[in-house]
PDB file of C-alpha atoms in Angstrom:
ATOM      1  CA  UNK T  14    -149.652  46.620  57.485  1.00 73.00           C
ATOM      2  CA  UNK T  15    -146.649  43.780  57.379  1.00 82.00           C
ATOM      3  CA  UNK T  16    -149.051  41.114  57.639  1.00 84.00           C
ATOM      4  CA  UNK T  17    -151.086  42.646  54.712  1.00 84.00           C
ATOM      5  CA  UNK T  18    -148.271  42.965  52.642  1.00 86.00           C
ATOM      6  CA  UNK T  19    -146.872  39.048  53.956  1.00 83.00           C
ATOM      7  CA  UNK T  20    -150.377  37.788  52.704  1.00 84.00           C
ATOM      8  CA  UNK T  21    -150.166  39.784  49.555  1.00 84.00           C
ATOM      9  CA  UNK T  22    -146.777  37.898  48.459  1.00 83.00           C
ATOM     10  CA  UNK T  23    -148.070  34.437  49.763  1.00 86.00           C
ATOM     11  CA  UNK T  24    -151.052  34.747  47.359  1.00 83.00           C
ATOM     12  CA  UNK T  25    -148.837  36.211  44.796  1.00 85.00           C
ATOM     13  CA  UNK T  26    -146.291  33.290  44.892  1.00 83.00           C
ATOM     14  CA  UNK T  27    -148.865  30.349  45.425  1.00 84.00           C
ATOM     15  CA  UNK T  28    -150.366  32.120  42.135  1.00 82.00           C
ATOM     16  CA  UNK T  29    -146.924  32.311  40.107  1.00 83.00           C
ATOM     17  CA  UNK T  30    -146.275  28.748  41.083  1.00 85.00           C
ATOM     18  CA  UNK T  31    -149.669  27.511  39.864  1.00 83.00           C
ATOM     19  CA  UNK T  32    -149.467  29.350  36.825  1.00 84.00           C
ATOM     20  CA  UNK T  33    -146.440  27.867  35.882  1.00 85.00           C
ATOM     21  CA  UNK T  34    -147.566  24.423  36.776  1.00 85.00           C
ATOM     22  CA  UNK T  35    -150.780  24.453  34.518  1.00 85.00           C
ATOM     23  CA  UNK T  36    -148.212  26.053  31.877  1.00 85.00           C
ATOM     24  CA  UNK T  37    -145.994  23.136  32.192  1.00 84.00           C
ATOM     25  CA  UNK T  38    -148.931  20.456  31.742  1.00 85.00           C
ATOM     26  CA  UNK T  39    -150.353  21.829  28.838  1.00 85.00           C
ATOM     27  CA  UNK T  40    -146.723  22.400  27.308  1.00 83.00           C
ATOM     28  CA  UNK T  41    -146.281  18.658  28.019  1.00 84.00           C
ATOM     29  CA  UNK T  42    -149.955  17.742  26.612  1.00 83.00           C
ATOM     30  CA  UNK T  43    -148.995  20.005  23.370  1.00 81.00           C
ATOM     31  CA  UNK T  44    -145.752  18.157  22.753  1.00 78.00           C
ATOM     32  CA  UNK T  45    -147.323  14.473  23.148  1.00 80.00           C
ATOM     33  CA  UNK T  46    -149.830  15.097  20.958  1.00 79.00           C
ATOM     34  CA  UNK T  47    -147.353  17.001  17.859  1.00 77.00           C
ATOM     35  CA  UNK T  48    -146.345  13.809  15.400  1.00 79.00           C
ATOM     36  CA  UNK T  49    -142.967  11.829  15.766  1.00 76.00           C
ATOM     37  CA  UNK T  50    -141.476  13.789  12.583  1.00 76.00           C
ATOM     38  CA  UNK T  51    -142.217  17.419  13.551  1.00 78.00           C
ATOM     39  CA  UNK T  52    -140.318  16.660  17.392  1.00 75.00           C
ATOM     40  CA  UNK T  53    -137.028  15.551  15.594  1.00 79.00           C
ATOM     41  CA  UNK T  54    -137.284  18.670  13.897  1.00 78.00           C
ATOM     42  CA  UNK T  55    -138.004  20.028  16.981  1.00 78.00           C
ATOM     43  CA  UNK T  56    -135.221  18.896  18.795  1.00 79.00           C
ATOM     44  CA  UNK T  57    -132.633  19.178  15.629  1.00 81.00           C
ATOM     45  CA  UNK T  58    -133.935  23.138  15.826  1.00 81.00           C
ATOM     46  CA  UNK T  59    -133.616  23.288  19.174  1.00 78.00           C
ATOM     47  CA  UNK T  60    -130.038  22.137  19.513  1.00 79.00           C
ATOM     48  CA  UNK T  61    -129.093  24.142  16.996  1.00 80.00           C
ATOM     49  CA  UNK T  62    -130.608  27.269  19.025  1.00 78.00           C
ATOM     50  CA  UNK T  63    -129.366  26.165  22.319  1.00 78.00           C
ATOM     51  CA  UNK T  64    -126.269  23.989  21.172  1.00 74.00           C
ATOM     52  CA  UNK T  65    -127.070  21.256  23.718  1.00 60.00           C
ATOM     53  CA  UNK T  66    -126.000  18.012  22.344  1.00 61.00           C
ATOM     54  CA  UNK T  67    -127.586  14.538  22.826  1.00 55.00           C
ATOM     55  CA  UNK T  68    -127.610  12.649  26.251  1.00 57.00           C
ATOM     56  CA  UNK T  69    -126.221   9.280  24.571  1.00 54.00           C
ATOM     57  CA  UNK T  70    -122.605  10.326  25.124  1.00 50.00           C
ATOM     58  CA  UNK T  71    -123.091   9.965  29.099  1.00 50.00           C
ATOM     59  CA  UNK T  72    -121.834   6.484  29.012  1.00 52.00           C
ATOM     60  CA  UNK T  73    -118.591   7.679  27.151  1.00 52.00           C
ATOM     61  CA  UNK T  74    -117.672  10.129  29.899  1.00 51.00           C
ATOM     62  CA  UNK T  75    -118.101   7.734  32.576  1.00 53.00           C
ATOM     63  CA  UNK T  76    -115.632   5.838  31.172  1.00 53.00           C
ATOM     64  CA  UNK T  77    -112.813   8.356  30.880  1.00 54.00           C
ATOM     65  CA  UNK T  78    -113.405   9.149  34.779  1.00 52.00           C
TER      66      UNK T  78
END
């Protein structure tokens, strides 16, 4: 019965994983194909949601270490 349930969760997980792997190549194939206007908007919306702010003030903290 364990090694049932064992193989059960190993297919499970190998399926989860897959599934999110497909999901992240087609996410990726969606986004390269959407036009360069509609992904600013995109990523102006999406820091607003999120409030993440742009990766161009790394160089600014490595100079106040």
């Amino acid at each position: 019965m364990k090694t049932v349930t064992i193989i059960f969760l190993s297919l499970f997980l190998f399926a989860t994983q897959a599934n999110a792997f497909v999901t992240g190549i087609v996410a990726k194939m969606a986004y390269e194909n959407i036009p360069a206007k509609e992904k600013a908007w995109l990523k102006k919306d999406f820091q607003k949601k999120f409030g993440s702010k742009p990766k161009s003030s790394s160089k600014k903290s490595q100079k106040a270490r």
